[in-house]
Short mmCIF file of C-alpha atoms in Angstrom, two decimals:
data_model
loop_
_atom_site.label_atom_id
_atom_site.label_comp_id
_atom_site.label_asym_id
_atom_site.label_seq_id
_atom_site.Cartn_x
_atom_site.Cartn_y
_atom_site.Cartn_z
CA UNK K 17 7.92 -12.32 12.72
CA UNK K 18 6.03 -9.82 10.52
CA UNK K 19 4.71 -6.09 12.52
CA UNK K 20 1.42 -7.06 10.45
CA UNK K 21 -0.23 -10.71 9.81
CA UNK K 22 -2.69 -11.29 7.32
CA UNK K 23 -4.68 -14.44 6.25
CA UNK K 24 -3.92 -14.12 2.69
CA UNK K 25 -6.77 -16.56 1.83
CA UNK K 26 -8.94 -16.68 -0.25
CA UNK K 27 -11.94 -16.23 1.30
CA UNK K 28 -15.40 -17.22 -0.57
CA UNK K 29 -18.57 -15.99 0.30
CA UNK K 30 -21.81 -16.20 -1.44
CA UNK K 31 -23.74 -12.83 -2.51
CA UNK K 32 -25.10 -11.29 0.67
CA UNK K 33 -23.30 -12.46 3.38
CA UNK K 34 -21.26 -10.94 5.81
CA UNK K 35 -17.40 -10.72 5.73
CA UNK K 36 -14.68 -10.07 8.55
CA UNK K 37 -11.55 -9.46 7.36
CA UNK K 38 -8.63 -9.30 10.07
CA UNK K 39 -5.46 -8.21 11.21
CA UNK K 40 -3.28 -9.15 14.04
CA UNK K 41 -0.06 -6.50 14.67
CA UNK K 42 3.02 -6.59 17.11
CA UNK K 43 3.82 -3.19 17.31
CA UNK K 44 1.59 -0.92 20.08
CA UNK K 45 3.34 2.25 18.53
CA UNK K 46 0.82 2.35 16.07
CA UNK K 47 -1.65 4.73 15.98
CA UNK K 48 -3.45 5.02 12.62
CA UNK K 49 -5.32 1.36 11.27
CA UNK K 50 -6.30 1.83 7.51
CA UNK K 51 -7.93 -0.63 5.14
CA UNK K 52 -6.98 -0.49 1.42
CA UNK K 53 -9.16 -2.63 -1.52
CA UNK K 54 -7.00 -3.47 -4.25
CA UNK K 55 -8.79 -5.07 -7.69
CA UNK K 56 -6.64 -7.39 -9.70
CA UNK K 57 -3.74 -5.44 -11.66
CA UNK K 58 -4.93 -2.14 -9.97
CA UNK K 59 -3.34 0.16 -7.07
CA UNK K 60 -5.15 -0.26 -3.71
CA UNK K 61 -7.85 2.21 -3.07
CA UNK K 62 -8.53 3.39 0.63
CA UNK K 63 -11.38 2.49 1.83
CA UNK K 64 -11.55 3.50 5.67
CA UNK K 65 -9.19 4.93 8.36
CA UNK K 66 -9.62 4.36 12.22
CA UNK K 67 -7.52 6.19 14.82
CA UNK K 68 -6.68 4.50 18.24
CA UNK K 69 -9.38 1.91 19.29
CA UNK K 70 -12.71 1.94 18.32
CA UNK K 71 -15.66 1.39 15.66
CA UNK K 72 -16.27 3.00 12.30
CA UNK K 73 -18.74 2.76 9.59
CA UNK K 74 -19.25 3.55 6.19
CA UNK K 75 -22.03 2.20 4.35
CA UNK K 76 -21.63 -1.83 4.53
CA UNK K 77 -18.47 -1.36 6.04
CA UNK K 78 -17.03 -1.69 10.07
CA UNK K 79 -13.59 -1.23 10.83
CA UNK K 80 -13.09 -2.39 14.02
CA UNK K 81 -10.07 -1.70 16.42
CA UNK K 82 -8.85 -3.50 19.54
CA UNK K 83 -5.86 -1.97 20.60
CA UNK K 84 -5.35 -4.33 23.77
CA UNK K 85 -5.55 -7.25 21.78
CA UNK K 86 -3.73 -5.72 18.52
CA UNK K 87 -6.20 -6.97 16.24
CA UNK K 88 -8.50 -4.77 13.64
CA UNK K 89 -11.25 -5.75 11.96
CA UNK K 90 -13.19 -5.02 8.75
CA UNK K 91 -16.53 -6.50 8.10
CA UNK K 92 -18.76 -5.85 4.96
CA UNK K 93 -22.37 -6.58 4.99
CA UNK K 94 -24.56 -7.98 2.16
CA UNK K 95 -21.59 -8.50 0.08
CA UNK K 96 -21.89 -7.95 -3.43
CA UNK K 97 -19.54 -9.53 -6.43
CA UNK K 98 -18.16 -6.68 -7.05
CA UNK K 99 -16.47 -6.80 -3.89
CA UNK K 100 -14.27 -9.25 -4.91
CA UNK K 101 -10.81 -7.81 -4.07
CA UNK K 102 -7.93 -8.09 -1.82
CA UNK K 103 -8.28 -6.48 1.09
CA UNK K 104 -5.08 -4.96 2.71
CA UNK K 105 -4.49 -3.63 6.41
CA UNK K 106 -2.30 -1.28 7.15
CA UNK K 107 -0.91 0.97 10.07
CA UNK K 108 1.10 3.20 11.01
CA UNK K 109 2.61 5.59 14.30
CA UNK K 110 1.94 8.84 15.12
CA UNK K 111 5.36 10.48 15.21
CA UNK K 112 7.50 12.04 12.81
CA UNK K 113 7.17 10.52 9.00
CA UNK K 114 4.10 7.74 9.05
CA UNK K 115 5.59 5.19 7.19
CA UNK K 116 2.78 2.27 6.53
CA UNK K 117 3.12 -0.85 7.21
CA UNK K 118 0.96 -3.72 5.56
CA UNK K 119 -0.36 -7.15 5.51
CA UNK K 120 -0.09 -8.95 2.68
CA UNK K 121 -3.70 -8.80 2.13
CA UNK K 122 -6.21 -11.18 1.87
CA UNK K 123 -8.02 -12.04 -1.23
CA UNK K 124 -11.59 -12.01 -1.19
CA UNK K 125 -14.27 -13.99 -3.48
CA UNK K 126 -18.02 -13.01 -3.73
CA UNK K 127 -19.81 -15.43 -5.89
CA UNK K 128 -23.07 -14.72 -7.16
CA UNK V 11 -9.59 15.34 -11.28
CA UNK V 12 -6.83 13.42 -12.97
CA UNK V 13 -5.37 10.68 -10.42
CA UNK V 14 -1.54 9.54 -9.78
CA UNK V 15 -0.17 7.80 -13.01
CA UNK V 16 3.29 5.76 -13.78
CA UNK V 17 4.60 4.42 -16.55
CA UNK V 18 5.69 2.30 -18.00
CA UNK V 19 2.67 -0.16 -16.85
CA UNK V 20 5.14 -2.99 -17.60
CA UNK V 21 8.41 -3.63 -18.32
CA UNK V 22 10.48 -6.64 -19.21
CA UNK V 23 13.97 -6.33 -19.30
CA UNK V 24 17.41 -8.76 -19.38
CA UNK V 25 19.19 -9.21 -15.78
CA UNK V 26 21.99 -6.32 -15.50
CA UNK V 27 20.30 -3.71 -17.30
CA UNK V 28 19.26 -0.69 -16.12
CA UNK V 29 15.56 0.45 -15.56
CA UNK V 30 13.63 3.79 -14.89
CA UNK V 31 10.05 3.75 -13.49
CA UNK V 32 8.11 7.31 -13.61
CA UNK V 33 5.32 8.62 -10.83
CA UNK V 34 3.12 11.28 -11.65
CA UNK V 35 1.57 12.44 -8.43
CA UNK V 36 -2.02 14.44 -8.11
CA UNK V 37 -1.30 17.87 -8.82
CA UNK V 38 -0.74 19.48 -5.23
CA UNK V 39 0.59 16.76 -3.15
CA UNK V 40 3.42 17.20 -1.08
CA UNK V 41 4.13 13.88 -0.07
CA UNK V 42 5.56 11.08 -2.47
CA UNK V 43 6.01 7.48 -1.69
CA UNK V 44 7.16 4.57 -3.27
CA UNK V 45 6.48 0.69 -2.61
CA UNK V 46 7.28 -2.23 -3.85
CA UNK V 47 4.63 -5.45 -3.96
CA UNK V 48 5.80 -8.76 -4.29
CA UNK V 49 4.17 -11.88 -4.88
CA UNK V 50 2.75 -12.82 -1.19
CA UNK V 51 4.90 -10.23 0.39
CA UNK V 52 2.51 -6.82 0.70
CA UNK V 53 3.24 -3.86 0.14
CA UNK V 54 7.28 -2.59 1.08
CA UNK V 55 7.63 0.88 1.55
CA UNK V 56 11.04 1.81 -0.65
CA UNK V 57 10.81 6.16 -0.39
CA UNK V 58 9.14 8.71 0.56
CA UNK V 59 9.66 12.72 -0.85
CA UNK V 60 8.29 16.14 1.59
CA UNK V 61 8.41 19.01 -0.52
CA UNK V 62 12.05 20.22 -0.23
CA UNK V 63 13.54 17.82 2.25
CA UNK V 64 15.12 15.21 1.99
CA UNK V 65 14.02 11.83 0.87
CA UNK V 66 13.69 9.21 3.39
CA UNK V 67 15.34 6.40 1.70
CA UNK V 68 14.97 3.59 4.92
CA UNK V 69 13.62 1.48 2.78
CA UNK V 70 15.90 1.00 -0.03
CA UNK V 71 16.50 -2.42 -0.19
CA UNK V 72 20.15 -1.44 -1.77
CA UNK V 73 22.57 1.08 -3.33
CA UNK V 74 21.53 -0.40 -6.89
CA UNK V 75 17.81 1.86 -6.06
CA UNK V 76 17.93 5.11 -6.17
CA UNK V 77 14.79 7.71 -5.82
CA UNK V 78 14.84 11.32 -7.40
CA UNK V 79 11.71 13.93 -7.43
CA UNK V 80 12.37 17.39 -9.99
CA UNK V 81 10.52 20.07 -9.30
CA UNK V 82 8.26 18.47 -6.28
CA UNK V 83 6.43 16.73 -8.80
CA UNK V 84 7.33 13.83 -11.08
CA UNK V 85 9.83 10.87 -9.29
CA UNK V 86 11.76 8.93 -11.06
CA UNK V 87 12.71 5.05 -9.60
CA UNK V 88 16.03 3.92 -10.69
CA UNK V 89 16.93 0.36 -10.41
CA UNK V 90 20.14 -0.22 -11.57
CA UNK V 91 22.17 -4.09 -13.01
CA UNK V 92 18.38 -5.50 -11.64
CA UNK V 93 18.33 -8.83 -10.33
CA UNK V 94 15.88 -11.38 -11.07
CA UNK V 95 14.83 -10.68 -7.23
CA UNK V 96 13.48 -7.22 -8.36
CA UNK V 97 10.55 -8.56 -10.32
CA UNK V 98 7.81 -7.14 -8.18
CA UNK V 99 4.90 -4.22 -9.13
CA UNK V 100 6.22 -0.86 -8.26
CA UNK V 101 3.67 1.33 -6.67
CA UNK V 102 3.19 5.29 -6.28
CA UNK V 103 1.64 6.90 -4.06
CA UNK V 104 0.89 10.43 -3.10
CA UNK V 105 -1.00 12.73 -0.40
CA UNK V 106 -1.47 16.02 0.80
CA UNK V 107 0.70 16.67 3.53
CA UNK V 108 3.29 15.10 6.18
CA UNK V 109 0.40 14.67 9.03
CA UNK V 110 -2.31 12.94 6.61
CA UNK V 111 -0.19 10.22 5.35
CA UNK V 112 -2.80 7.60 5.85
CA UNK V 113 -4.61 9.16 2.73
CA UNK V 114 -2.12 7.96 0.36
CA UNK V 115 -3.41 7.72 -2.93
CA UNK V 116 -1.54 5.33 -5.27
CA UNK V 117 -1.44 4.77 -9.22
CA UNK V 118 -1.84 1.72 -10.92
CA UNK V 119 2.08 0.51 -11.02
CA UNK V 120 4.67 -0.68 -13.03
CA UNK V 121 4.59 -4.70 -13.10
CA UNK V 122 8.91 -5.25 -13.56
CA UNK V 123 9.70 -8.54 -15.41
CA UNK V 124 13.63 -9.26 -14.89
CA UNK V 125 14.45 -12.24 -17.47
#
C-alpha cells in the first residue's frame, strides 16, 4: 500500500464550477500537507501549504486537513480553463530531513 | 529572479550507456533535491544536498545512481549502464533551508528516453 493515494483521474469540470481534489495518507507522522499544480511537460508549482489540521485559503483555493481521518482536501472555486493541470498532494514529517512524499496526482480538465 | 534550470530537457540514449543530468538551483538555496516521475507513479524522491553535509542518498533506487553537488550549487545526476526501467522525467528541486522544505521549488526536468 502507497503512504499517499491519489485518484489520478481525470476529472472534467465545466468553467465555473467547483473542484475537490483529495488525498487519503497512512502515515500520522506527517505534519506538513502541500499541494503542487503541475502543467503538462512543466515542474510542479506550489500552490498552498497547511500545517497539522485545519483550513486555508488563497484566493479560489481551500486546502483542507483532517488529520483524524488522514484525508486533505483542495477545492477551487469558479474554475477557470486555465486550471487545467494535475494536481499533486504531498506531505511530509516534522523531524529531521522532510523528505516529501506524493500522490501521483490527479489530472484535472476545465472545459470552457 | 532567474528560477531552477536543468538540462538537458531531453535525452535519448541506447540501454548501457552512461548519462549525466545537470540542476541549477536558485541562487541562495541550501537545500537540493532530486526526484524522479514516472508514468503513473508520482513523484520519487532520489537525493537531497544541505550545504556541506552529506547527501542523503535513501532514495537511490541503486548503485548505478549516483548524486554529486560542487561548490553548493550545481548537481550533477549520474545514471550509469541505464536500463530501459530508468525512462522517467528527472526533477530538481531547491529551497532555502533544512526547516522550510515544503517550499521546494523545482525546474522543468529532464524527460530520459532509454532505447
Amino acid at each position: 500500500q502507497k503512504e499517499v493515494e491519489q485518484d489520478p483521474g481525470p476529472l472534467s469540470v465545466p468553467e465555473g464550477a467547483i473542484v475537490s481534489l483529495n488525498c487519503t495518507y497512512s502515515n500520522s507522522a506527517f505534519q506538513y500537507f502541500m499541494w503542487y499544480r503541475q502543467y503538462s511537460r512543466k515542474g510542479p508549482e506550489l500552490l498552498m501549504y497547511t500545517y497539522s489540521s485545519g483550513n486555508k485559503e488563497d484566493g479560489r483555493f481551500t486546502a483542507q486537513v483532517d488529520k483524524s481521518s488522514k484525508y486533505i482536501s483542495l477545492f477551487i472555486r469558479d474554475s477557470q480553463p486555465s486550471d487545467s493541470a494535475t494536481y499533486l498532494c504531498a506531505m511530509n514529517r516534522n523531524t529531521g530531513f522532510q523528505k516529501l512524499v506524493f500522490g501521483t496526482g490527479t489530472r484535472l480538465l476545465v472545459s470552457p | 529572479g532567474a528560477g531552477v534550470s536543468q538540462s538537458p530537457s531531453n535525452k535519448v540514449t541506447e540501454k548501457g550507456k552512461d548519462v549525466e543530468l545537470r540542476c541549477d538551483p536558485i541562487s541562495g538555496h541550501t537545500a537540493l533535491y532530486w526526484y524522479r516521475q514516472s508514468l503513473g507513479q508520482g513523484l520519487e524522491f532520489l537525493i537531497y544536498f544541505q550545504g556541506n553535509s552529506a547527501p542523503d542518498k535513501s532514495g537511490l533506487p541503486s548503485d548505478r545512481f549516483s548524486a554529486e553537488r560542487t561548490g553548493g550549487s550545481v548537481s550533477t545526476l549520474t545514471i550509469q549502464r541505464t536500463q530501459q526501467e530508468d525512462s522517467a522525467v528527472y526533477l530538481c528541486a531547491s529551497s532555502w533551508t533544512r526547516g522550510s522544505s515544503y517550499e521546494q521549488y523545482f525546474g522543468p526536468g529532464t524527460r530520459l528516453t532509454v532505447t
